[in-house]
Amino acid sequence: MRPFYRLHYAPDNASLVIRLFLEDRQLSYETALVDRTRTGHKAPDYLRLNPNGLIPVLETPEGAIFETAAILLWLHDRHGFAPEPADAARGDYLKWLFFASNTLHADLRVTFYPASYIGEDPGAQALLVSQMQNRLARHLATLDAVAGARPAWFDAASPSGLCWYIACLMRWMALYPRTFDRSWFQLEDTRNLSALLGGLEGRPATRAAAAAEGLGPRPFTAPQLASPPEGSAT
């Protein structure tokens, strides 16, 4: 019997990375909506799964897991689809997976919630967001060079969790924060990553996730704000 999972998700949140991976690898799972409009991520039942109140959580036969990169690594180790521990490429894969999680995603989060880091002054927020966008542009240039080297785990034809993670992060860079200038982000500036996103967009997993979360026909290369059939992206 295939392992069964329950993904606690909100539309177009970090849970999208996990949904895409599960769909792409045809792993058996069901979803449980975390309704952010009712602060469902702070509800007692959810906090018992993730005391940090963040999305996603993946329930597994071995217990609940949170943190996007940790979920991906756990799934990789049980189902493959990334370098095995004895593979010489394992270290390279892990360092870029955690770069995406601990650096790229962390810096992007600052641009989403500048008030949490700098306070309510609009000028200070704008300056912080601009600084972080410059950092994000450098991060993308670095990843574009990695993608250009064509490592086996950076391939839209057989994508690892890192591929899906980066695609989602780049989607959000194109869309958010809505109250600040986003002209810094141009997909054509990262030719190799652009090709990766285009390849991922043609996969059945992308179409399934886009339908489930209302992401539109080109969620990575021409993203639009989510219009989900249930729940809210914010």
Short mmCIF file of C-alpha atoms in Angstrom, two decimals:
data_model
loop_
_atom_site.label_atom_id
_atom_site.label_comp_id
_atom_site.label_asym_id
_atom_site.label_seq_id
_atom_site.Cartn_x
_atom_site.Cartn_y
_atom_site.Cartn_z
CA MET A 1 0.00 0.00 0.00
CA ARG A 2 1.30 3.47 -0.87
CA PRO A 3 1.95 5.82 2.08
CA PHE A 4 -0.90 8.19 2.77
CA TYR A 5 -0.42 11.84 3.64
CA ARG A 6 -2.59 14.76 4.71
CA LEU A 7 -1.40 18.20 3.62
CA HIS A 8 -2.61 21.16 5.67
CA TYR A 9 -2.62 24.00 3.18
CA ALA A 10 -3.75 27.49 2.30
CA PRO A 11 -3.98 28.50 -1.38
CA ASP A 12 -0.77 29.90 -2.88
CA ASN A 13 1.12 29.56 0.41
CA ALA A 14 4.28 27.53 1.01
CA SER A 15 2.09 24.42 1.05
CA LEU A 16 1.91 24.83 -2.74
CA VAL A 17 5.50 23.56 -2.96
CA ILE A 18 4.53 20.35 -1.20
CA ARG A 19 1.31 19.91 -3.20
CA LEU A 20 3.27 20.20 -6.45
CA PHE A 21 5.80 17.61 -5.31
CA LEU A 22 3.14 15.17 -4.14
CA GLU A 23 1.18 15.60 -7.37
CA ASP A 24 4.23 15.25 -9.57
CA ARG A 25 5.31 12.03 -7.88
CA GLN A 26 1.74 10.71 -7.73
CA LEU A 27 1.88 10.15 -3.99
CA SER A 28 -1.39 9.47 -2.24
CA TYR A 29 -2.58 12.44 -0.18
CA GLU A 30 -5.55 14.49 0.90
CA THR A 31 -5.74 18.15 1.80
CA ALA A 32 -7.06 19.99 4.83
CA LEU A 33 -7.76 23.69 4.31
CA VAL A 34 -6.24 26.10 6.81
CA ASP A 35 -8.59 29.07 6.57
CA ARG A 36 -6.41 32.14 7.01
CA THR A 37 -9.43 34.45 6.92
CA ARG A 38 -10.39 32.88 10.27
CA THR A 39 -6.77 32.61 11.48
CA GLY A 40 -7.02 28.86 11.15
CA HIS A 41 -3.22 28.61 11.42
CA LYS A 42 -3.52 29.87 15.01
CA ALA A 43 -6.34 27.51 16.01
CA PRO A 44 -5.57 25.09 18.88
CA ASP A 45 -5.89 21.97 16.71
CA TYR A 46 -3.45 23.36 14.16
CA LEU A 47 -1.00 24.54 16.81
CA ARG A 48 -0.88 21.00 18.14
CA LEU A 49 0.54 20.01 14.73
CA ASN A 50 2.80 23.04 14.33
CA PRO A 51 3.30 25.17 17.46
CA ASN A 52 4.75 27.94 15.26
CA GLY A 53 1.39 28.39 13.52
CA LEU A 54 2.94 28.36 10.04
CA ILE A 55 1.84 26.64 6.82
CA PRO A 56 2.37 23.89 5.69
CA VAL A 57 2.09 20.80 7.84
CA LEU A 58 2.28 17.31 6.36
CA GLU A 59 0.75 14.54 8.43
CA THR A 60 2.47 11.21 7.82
CA PRO A 61 2.21 7.72 9.31
CA GLU A 62 5.22 8.72 11.41
CA GLY A 63 3.76 11.99 12.70
CA ALA A 64 3.34 15.58 11.59
CA ILE A 65 6.17 17.45 9.87
CA PHE A 66 6.47 21.19 9.37
CA GLU A 67 8.98 23.50 7.62
CA THR A 68 8.92 23.26 3.82
CA ALA A 69 12.51 22.11 3.32
CA ALA A 70 12.20 19.52 6.10
CA ILE A 71 9.07 18.07 4.48
CA LEU A 72 10.77 17.91 1.09
CA LEU A 73 13.86 16.22 2.52
CA TRP A 74 11.72 13.71 4.42
CA LEU A 75 9.78 12.88 1.26
CA HIS A 76 12.98 12.62 -0.76
CA ASP A 77 14.48 10.16 1.69
CA ARG A 78 11.41 7.93 1.58
CA HIS A 79 10.54 8.17 -2.09
CA GLY A 80 13.75 9.13 -3.88
CA PHE A 81 13.68 11.85 -6.57
CA ALA A 82 16.87 13.50 -5.27
CA PRO A 83 20.47 12.35 -4.67
CA GLU A 84 20.69 9.53 -2.15
CA PRO A 85 22.87 9.94 0.97
CA ALA A 86 25.77 8.02 -0.62
CA ASP A 87 25.55 9.99 -3.89
CA ALA A 88 28.37 12.49 -4.47
CA ALA A 89 25.77 15.04 -5.58
CA ARG A 90 23.93 14.89 -2.24
CA GLY A 91 25.87 17.74 -0.66
CA ASP A 92 25.33 20.06 -3.60
CA TYR A 93 21.63 19.33 -3.61
CA LEU A 94 21.22 19.90 0.12
CA LYS A 95 23.14 23.16 0.19
CA TRP A 96 20.94 24.67 -2.52
CA LEU A 97 17.75 23.27 -0.99
CA PHE A 98 18.57 24.99 2.28
CA PHE A 99 19.77 28.11 0.47
CA ALA A 100 16.28 28.30 -1.04
CA SER A 101 14.68 27.81 2.37
CA ASN A 102 16.98 29.70 4.75
CA THR A 103 18.19 32.52 2.50
CA LEU A 104 15.98 33.05 -0.55
CA HIS A 105 12.64 32.36 1.15
CA ALA A 106 13.69 34.14 4.34
CA ASP A 107 14.67 37.29 2.44
CA LEU A 108 11.46 37.17 0.43
CA ARG A 109 9.45 36.98 3.64
CA VAL A 110 11.01 40.29 4.75
CA THR A 111 9.65 41.97 1.61
CA PHE A 112 6.19 40.57 2.35
CA TYR A 113 6.07 41.78 5.97
CA PRO A 114 8.46 44.74 6.30
CA ALA A 115 6.52 46.21 9.23
CA SER A 116 7.38 43.13 11.28
CA TYR A 117 11.08 43.91 10.83
CA ILE A 118 11.30 47.72 10.66
CA GLY A 119 8.09 49.09 12.16
CA GLU A 120 5.28 51.15 10.68
CA ASP A 121 7.23 54.01 9.06
CA PRO A 122 6.45 53.86 5.29
CA GLY A 123 9.80 55.31 4.25
CA ALA A 124 11.73 52.82 6.33
CA GLN A 125 9.65 49.98 4.95
CA ALA A 126 10.25 51.09 1.36
CA LEU A 127 14.00 51.29 1.97
CA LEU A 128 14.08 47.83 3.55
CA VAL A 129 12.06 46.29 0.72
CA SER A 130 14.35 47.89 -1.86
CA GLN A 131 17.43 46.52 -0.10
CA MET A 132 15.93 43.05 0.11
CA GLN A 133 14.93 43.12 -3.55
CA ASN A 134 18.55 43.85 -4.45
CA ARG A 135 19.56 40.83 -2.38
CA LEU A 136 16.92 38.68 -4.05
CA ALA A 137 18.19 39.69 -7.49
CA ARG A 138 21.69 38.55 -6.52
CA HIS A 139 20.32 35.27 -5.16
CA LEU A 140 18.50 34.62 -8.43
CA ALA A 141 21.63 35.34 -10.45
CA THR A 142 23.49 32.79 -8.34
CA LEU A 143 20.78 30.17 -8.82
CA ASP A 144 20.61 30.91 -12.53
CA ALA A 145 24.28 30.00 -12.82
CA VAL A 146 23.65 26.77 -10.87
CA ALA A 147 20.77 25.90 -13.20
CA GLY A 148 23.00 26.65 -16.20
CA ALA A 149 25.43 23.95 -15.06
CA ARG A 150 22.59 21.43 -15.57
CA PRO A 151 22.84 19.29 -12.43
CA ALA A 152 20.59 16.24 -12.63
CA TRP A 153 18.40 17.49 -9.77
CA PHE A 154 17.72 20.79 -11.57
CA ASP A 155 15.74 19.38 -14.47
CA ALA A 156 12.12 20.09 -15.39
CA ALA A 157 11.88 16.66 -17.02
CA SER A 158 12.33 14.97 -13.62
CA PRO A 159 12.04 17.74 -11.05
CA SER A 160 13.27 17.56 -7.50
CA GLY A 161 11.53 19.35 -4.68
CA LEU A 162 14.04 22.17 -5.06
CA CYS A 163 12.76 22.84 -8.59
CA TRP A 164 9.21 23.26 -7.32
CA TYR A 165 10.38 25.37 -4.39
CA ILE A 166 12.22 27.84 -6.62
CA ALA A 167 9.31 28.01 -9.07
CA CYS A 168 6.93 29.00 -6.27
CA LEU A 169 9.34 31.55 -4.81
CA MET A 170 9.75 33.18 -8.21
CA ARG A 171 5.98 33.22 -8.68
CA TRP A 172 5.61 35.15 -5.44
CA MET A 173 8.42 37.54 -6.35
CA ALA A 174 6.46 38.50 -9.45
CA LEU A 175 3.25 39.11 -7.48
CA TYR A 176 4.18 40.49 -4.05
CA PRO A 177 4.32 42.76 -2.17
CA ARG A 178 1.52 44.53 -3.99
CA THR A 179 2.12 47.85 -2.24
CA PHE A 180 5.74 48.22 -3.41
CA ASP A 181 7.44 48.47 -6.79
CA ARG A 182 8.14 45.03 -8.26
CA SER A 183 9.76 46.14 -11.52
CA TRP A 184 13.08 44.75 -10.27
CA PHE A 185 11.86 41.24 -11.10
CA GLN A 186 12.02 40.32 -14.79
CA LEU A 187 11.88 36.62 -15.59
CA GLU A 188 13.98 37.05 -18.73
CA ASP A 189 16.90 38.23 -16.57
CA THR A 190 17.42 34.62 -15.46
CA ARG A 191 17.41 32.65 -18.68
CA ASN A 192 18.10 29.23 -17.17
CA LEU A 193 15.55 29.59 -14.39
CA SER A 194 13.03 30.86 -16.93
CA ALA A 195 13.51 27.68 -18.95
CA LEU A 196 13.05 25.61 -15.80
CA LEU A 197 9.80 27.37 -14.95
CA GLY A 198 8.51 26.95 -18.48
CA GLY A 199 9.22 23.24 -18.35
CA LEU A 200 7.55 22.82 -14.97
CA GLU A 201 4.50 24.69 -16.21
CA GLY A 202 3.79 22.00 -18.78
CA ARG A 203 3.69 19.18 -16.25
CA PRO A 204 0.37 17.64 -15.13
CA ALA A 205 1.22 18.44 -11.50
CA THR A 206 1.22 22.15 -12.27
CA ARG A 207 -2.14 21.96 -14.00
CA ALA A 208 -3.62 20.01 -11.08
CA ALA A 209 -2.29 22.41 -8.47
CA ALA A 210 -3.33 25.45 -10.50
CA ALA A 211 -6.89 24.13 -10.75
CA ALA A 212 -7.03 23.26 -7.05
CA GLU A 213 -5.74 26.65 -5.90
CA GLY A 214 -6.96 28.98 -8.67
CA LEU A 215 -3.52 29.97 -9.94
CA GLY A 216 -4.37 30.59 -13.59
CA PRO A 217 -3.07 28.94 -16.77
CA ARG A 218 0.58 30.06 -16.46
CA PRO A 219 1.29 30.22 -12.74
CA PHE A 220 5.08 30.53 -13.07
CA THR A 221 5.84 32.39 -16.29
CA ALA A 222 2.83 34.75 -16.31
CA PRO A 223 1.50 34.58 -12.73
CA GLN A 224 -1.73 36.16 -11.61
CA LEU A 225 -3.20 36.52 -8.15
CA ALA A 226 -4.81 33.34 -6.90
CA SER A 227 -8.57 32.98 -7.12
CA PRO A 228 -9.04 29.75 -5.17
CA PRO A 229 -12.29 27.75 -5.01
CA GLU A 230 -11.89 27.63 -1.21
CA GLY A 231 -9.91 29.56 1.35
CA SER A 232 -7.73 32.61 0.84
CA ALA A 233 -4.14 33.14 -0.21
CA THR A 234 -3.69 35.93 2.35
#
